[in-house]
């Protein structure tokens, strides 16, 4: 990421954090950067391991606090799939998640907006949280 685009991203992160009542910190920037870098829906523990590579002094408690702040500010969504550890997703557009039962990876799947999903009379959808389970293309090909 170039210096100018990095500065722009830092400014946007700072603005969203401030709007949510949080201040910008290098730890929050690092945790958010980890989520944007791979977009593979990591668990808090996976975020901690990745963040520690660039910020060796970061603690697990700090990572949890950073993730909570990012979720509260609407920069990240927490995804819970059955009884597994919570995962974190920086894609804030409406979408559902596909969980591969074989390789255990999570993928974003585009879906119609909540307003386009037919609901019974009187119900008004605003957002959704849908998880589809099965096999991803790579695992299906190994069948």
PDB file of C-alpha atoms in Angstrom:
ATOM      1  CA  UNK A   1       0.000   0.000   0.000  1.00  0.00           C
ATOM      2  CA  UNK A   2       1.442   3.371  -0.996  1.00  0.00           C
ATOM      3  CA  UNK A   3       2.015   6.136   1.526  1.00  0.00           C
ATOM      4  CA  UNK A   4      -0.935   8.222   0.281  1.00  0.00           C
ATOM      5  CA  UNK A   5      -3.452   5.342   0.223  1.00  0.00           C
ATOM      6  CA  UNK A   6      -2.218   4.150   3.634  1.00  0.00           C
ATOM      7  CA  UNK A   7      -2.730   7.664   5.033  1.00  0.00           C
ATOM      8  CA  UNK A   8      -6.237   7.752   3.508  1.00  0.00           C
ATOM      9  CA  UNK A   9      -7.146   4.343   5.006  1.00  0.00           C
ATOM     10  CA  UNK A  10      -5.768   5.442   8.385  1.00  0.00           C
ATOM     11  CA  UNK A  11      -7.911   8.587   8.224  1.00  0.00           C
ATOM     12  CA  UNK A  12     -11.065   6.587   7.423  1.00  0.00           C
ATOM     13  CA  UNK A  13     -10.347   4.156  10.270  1.00  0.00           C
ATOM     14  CA  UNK A  14      -9.707   7.064  12.645  1.00  0.00           C
ATOM     15  CA  UNK A  15     -12.984   8.708  11.624  1.00  0.00           C
ATOM     16  CA  UNK A  16     -15.065   5.541  12.146  1.00  0.00           C
ATOM     17  CA  UNK A  17     -13.419   4.855  15.495  1.00  0.00           C
ATOM     18  CA  UNK A  18     -14.015   8.440  16.658  1.00  0.00           C
ATOM     19  CA  UNK A  19     -17.663   8.246  15.593  1.00  0.00           C
ATOM     20  CA  UNK A  20     -17.997   5.103  17.723  1.00  0.00           C
ATOM     21  CA  UNK A  21     -16.354   6.780  20.723  1.00  0.00           C
ATOM     22  CA  UNK A  22     -12.948   5.114  20.319  1.00  0.00           C
ATOM     23  CA  UNK A  23      -9.568   6.619  19.590  1.00  0.00           C
ATOM     24  CA  UNK A  24      -7.191   5.505  16.896  1.00  0.00           C
ATOM     25  CA  UNK A  25      -4.346   3.277  18.133  1.00  0.00           C
ATOM     26  CA  UNK A  26      -1.581   1.412  16.293  1.00  0.00           C
ATOM     27  CA  UNK A  27      -2.996  -1.831  17.746  1.00  0.00           C
ATOM     28  CA  UNK A  28      -6.470  -1.192  16.289  1.00  0.00           C
ATOM     29  CA  UNK A  29      -4.879  -0.274  12.977  1.00  0.00           C
ATOM     30  CA  UNK A  30      -2.843  -3.490  12.998  1.00  0.00           C
ATOM     31  CA  UNK A  31      -5.810  -5.726  13.879  1.00  0.00           C
ATOM     32  CA  UNK A  32      -7.950  -4.088  11.183  1.00  0.00           C
ATOM     33  CA  UNK A  33      -5.088  -4.471   8.709  1.00  0.00           C
ATOM     34  CA  UNK A  34      -4.856  -8.192   9.503  1.00  0.00           C
ATOM     35  CA  UNK A  35      -8.563  -8.587   8.705  1.00  0.00           C
ATOM     36  CA  UNK A  36      -8.292  -6.656   5.440  1.00  0.00           C
ATOM     37  CA  UNK A  37      -5.134  -8.437   4.323  1.00  0.00           C
ATOM     38  CA  UNK A  38      -6.449 -11.984   3.821  1.00  0.00           C
ATOM     39  CA  UNK A  39     -10.232 -11.708   4.241  1.00  0.00           C
ATOM     40  CA  UNK A  40     -10.412 -15.345   5.288  1.00  0.00           C
ATOM     41  CA  UNK A  41     -12.638 -14.901   8.348  1.00  0.00           C
ATOM     42  CA  UNK A  42      -9.982 -15.569  10.999  1.00  0.00           C
ATOM     43  CA  UNK A  43     -10.723 -16.336  14.638  1.00  0.00           C
ATOM     44  CA  UNK A  44      -9.476 -13.946  17.340  1.00  0.00           C
ATOM     45  CA  UNK A  45      -6.590 -16.336  17.998  1.00  0.00           C
ATOM     46  CA  UNK A  46      -5.597 -16.306  14.310  1.00  0.00           C
ATOM     47  CA  UNK A  47      -5.781 -12.493  14.286  1.00  0.00           C
ATOM     48  CA  UNK A  48      -3.532 -12.449  17.367  1.00  0.00           C
ATOM     49  CA  UNK A  49      -0.919 -14.703  15.729  1.00  0.00           C
ATOM     50  CA  UNK A  50      -0.863 -12.576  12.558  1.00  0.00           C
ATOM     51  CA  UNK A  51      -0.827  -9.238  14.399  1.00  0.00           C
ATOM     52  CA  UNK A  52       2.016 -10.408  16.654  1.00  0.00           C
ATOM     53  CA  UNK A  53       4.288 -10.824  13.614  1.00  0.00           C
ATOM     54  CA  UNK A  54       4.317  -7.064  13.050  1.00  0.00           C
ATOM     55  CA  UNK A  55       3.526  -5.898  16.572  1.00  0.00           C
ATOM     56  CA  UNK A  56       5.324  -8.368  18.906  1.00  0.00           C
ATOM     57  CA  UNK A  57       4.173  -6.606  22.084  1.00  0.00           C
ATOM     58  CA  UNK A  58       0.436  -6.990  21.340  1.00  0.00           C
ATOM     59  CA  UNK A  59      -1.479  -9.183  23.792  1.00  0.00           C
ATOM     60  CA  UNK A  60      -4.468 -11.460  23.257  1.00  0.00           C
ATOM     61  CA  UNK A  61      -6.563  -9.181  25.509  1.00  0.00           C
ATOM     62  CA  UNK A  62      -5.658  -6.201  23.307  1.00  0.00           C
ATOM     63  CA  UNK A  63      -6.677  -8.124  20.194  1.00  0.00           C
ATOM     64  CA  UNK A  64     -10.072  -8.935  21.761  1.00  0.00           C
ATOM     65  CA  UNK A  65     -10.525  -5.277  22.751  1.00  0.00           C
ATOM     66  CA  UNK A  66      -9.566  -4.130  19.250  1.00  0.00           C
ATOM     67  CA  UNK A  67     -11.991  -6.595  17.629  1.00  0.00           C
ATOM     68  CA  UNK A  68     -14.784  -5.430  19.967  1.00  0.00           C
ATOM     69  CA  UNK A  69     -14.099  -1.801  19.022  1.00  0.00           C
ATOM     70  CA  UNK A  70     -14.064  -2.604  15.295  1.00  0.00           C
ATOM     71  CA  UNK A  71     -17.357  -4.516  15.575  1.00  0.00           C
ATOM     72  CA  UNK A  72     -18.959  -1.724  17.639  1.00  0.00           C
ATOM     73  CA  UNK A  73     -17.886   0.880  15.051  1.00  0.00           C
ATOM     74  CA  UNK A  74     -19.354  -1.128  12.174  1.00  0.00           C
ATOM     75  CA  UNK A  75     -16.010  -1.794  10.499  1.00  0.00           C
ATOM     76  CA  UNK A  76     -16.093  -5.558  11.054  1.00  0.00           C
ATOM     77  CA  UNK A  77     -18.795  -8.113  11.675  1.00  0.00           C
ATOM     78  CA  UNK A  78     -18.548 -11.032  14.033  1.00  0.00           C
ATOM     79  CA  UNK A  79     -19.563 -14.325  12.430  1.00  0.00           C
ATOM     80  CA  UNK A  80     -20.531 -17.284  14.578  1.00  0.00           C
ATOM     81  CA  UNK A  81     -20.896 -20.622  12.830  1.00  0.00           C
ATOM     82  CA  UNK A  82     -22.461 -23.256  15.043  1.00  0.00           C
ATOM     83  CA  UNK A  83     -20.303 -24.061  18.060  1.00  0.00           C
ATOM     84  CA  UNK A  84     -17.006 -22.926  16.576  1.00  0.00           C
ATOM     85  CA  UNK A  85     -14.987 -19.916  17.651  1.00  0.00           C
ATOM     86  CA  UNK A  86     -16.277 -16.546  16.467  1.00  0.00           C
ATOM     87  CA  UNK A  87     -14.696 -15.359  13.246  1.00  0.00           C
ATOM     88  CA  UNK A  88     -14.312 -11.818  11.970  1.00  0.00           C
ATOM     89  CA  UNK A  89     -15.225 -10.416   8.564  1.00  0.00           C
ATOM     90  CA  UNK A  90     -14.409  -6.909   7.268  1.00  0.00           C
ATOM     91  CA  UNK A  91     -16.967  -7.183   4.421  1.00  0.00           C
ATOM     92  CA  UNK A  92     -19.796  -4.940   5.625  1.00  0.00           C
ATOM     93  CA  UNK A  93     -21.960  -5.332   2.499  1.00  0.00           C
ATOM     94  CA  UNK A  94     -24.908  -7.681   2.957  1.00  0.00           C
ATOM     95  CA  UNK A  95     -23.773 -11.198   2.154  1.00  0.00           C
ATOM     96  CA  UNK A  96     -23.968 -14.688   3.559  1.00  0.00           C
ATOM     97  CA  UNK A  97     -21.213 -17.099   4.489  1.00  0.00           C
ATOM     98  CA  UNK A  98     -20.446 -20.495   3.022  1.00  0.00           C
ATOM     99  CA  UNK A  99     -18.714 -22.852   5.442  1.00  0.00           C
ATOM    100  CA  UNK A 100     -16.855 -25.773   3.867  1.00  0.00           C
ATOM    101  CA  UNK A 101     -17.393 -28.782   6.131  1.00  0.00           C
ATOM    102  CA  UNK A 102     -14.312 -30.477   4.698  1.00  0.00           C
ATOM    103  CA  UNK A 103     -11.536 -27.807   4.738  1.00  0.00           C
ATOM    104  CA  UNK A 104     -13.309 -25.567   7.293  1.00  0.00           C
ATOM    105  CA  UNK A 105     -12.723 -22.387   5.274  1.00  0.00           C
ATOM    106  CA  UNK A 106     -15.368 -19.650   5.217  1.00  0.00           C
ATOM    107  CA  UNK A 107     -16.250 -17.799   2.016  1.00  0.00           C
ATOM    108  CA  UNK A 108     -18.341 -14.678   1.364  1.00  0.00           C
ATOM    109  CA  UNK A 109     -21.292 -15.363  -0.933  1.00  0.00           C
ATOM    110  CA  UNK A 110     -23.214 -12.475  -2.481  1.00  0.00           C
ATOM    111  CA  UNK A 111     -26.941 -12.646  -1.823  1.00  0.00           C
ATOM    112  CA  UNK A 112     -29.889 -10.388  -2.625  1.00  0.00           C
ATOM    113  CA  UNK A 113     -30.437  -7.490  -0.257  1.00  0.00           C
ATOM    114  CA  UNK A 114     -32.669  -8.139   2.749  1.00  0.00           C
ATOM    115  CA  UNK A 115     -35.382  -6.110   1.012  1.00  0.00           C
ATOM    116  CA  UNK A 116     -35.408  -8.617  -1.886  1.00  0.00           C
ATOM    117  CA  UNK A 117     -35.841 -11.736   0.256  1.00  0.00           C
ATOM    118  CA  UNK A 118     -39.532 -12.697   0.334  1.00  0.00           C
ATOM    119  CA  UNK A 119     -40.865 -12.572   3.889  1.00  0.00           C
ATOM    120  CA  UNK A 120     -44.328 -13.202   5.311  1.00  0.00           C
ATOM    121  CA  UNK A 121     -46.690 -10.219   5.393  1.00  0.00           C
ATOM    122  CA  UNK A 122     -45.813  -7.708   8.105  1.00  0.00           C
ATOM    123  CA  UNK A 123     -42.129  -8.670   8.436  1.00  0.00           C
ATOM    124  CA  UNK A 124     -39.495  -6.127   7.389  1.00  0.00           C
ATOM    125  CA  UNK A 125     -35.968  -7.425   6.849  1.00  0.00           C
ATOM    126  CA  UNK A 126     -33.127  -5.021   7.554  1.00  0.00           C
ATOM    127  CA  UNK A 127     -30.115  -7.333   7.482  1.00  0.00           C
ATOM    128  CA  UNK A 128     -29.473 -11.045   7.557  1.00  0.00           C
ATOM    129  CA  UNK A 129     -27.061 -13.591   8.973  1.00  0.00           C
ATOM    130  CA  UNK A 130     -27.088 -16.708   6.805  1.00  0.00           C
ATOM    131  CA  UNK A 131     -24.558 -19.543   6.775  1.00  0.00           C
ATOM    132  CA  UNK A 132     -24.598 -22.254   4.128  1.00  0.00           C
ATOM    133  CA  UNK A 133     -22.736 -25.497   4.815  1.00  0.00           C
ATOM    134  CA  UNK A 134     -21.312 -27.871   2.246  1.00  0.00           C
ATOM    135  CA  UNK A 135     -18.145 -28.311   0.201  1.00  0.00           C
ATOM    136  CA  UNK A 136     -16.226 -25.538  -1.539  1.00  0.00           C
ATOM    137  CA  UNK A 137     -15.196 -25.983  -5.218  1.00  0.00           C
ATOM    138  CA  UNK A 138     -11.716 -27.270  -4.296  1.00  0.00           C
ATOM    139  CA  UNK A 139     -13.108 -29.884  -1.909  1.00  0.00           C
ATOM    140  CA  UNK A 140     -15.901 -30.845  -4.320  1.00  0.00           C
ATOM    141  CA  UNK A 141     -13.323 -31.524  -7.022  1.00  0.00           C
ATOM    142  CA  UNK A 142     -11.529 -33.984  -4.697  1.00  0.00           C
ATOM    143  CA  UNK A 143     -14.766 -35.997  -4.326  1.00  0.00           C
TER     144      UNK A 143
END
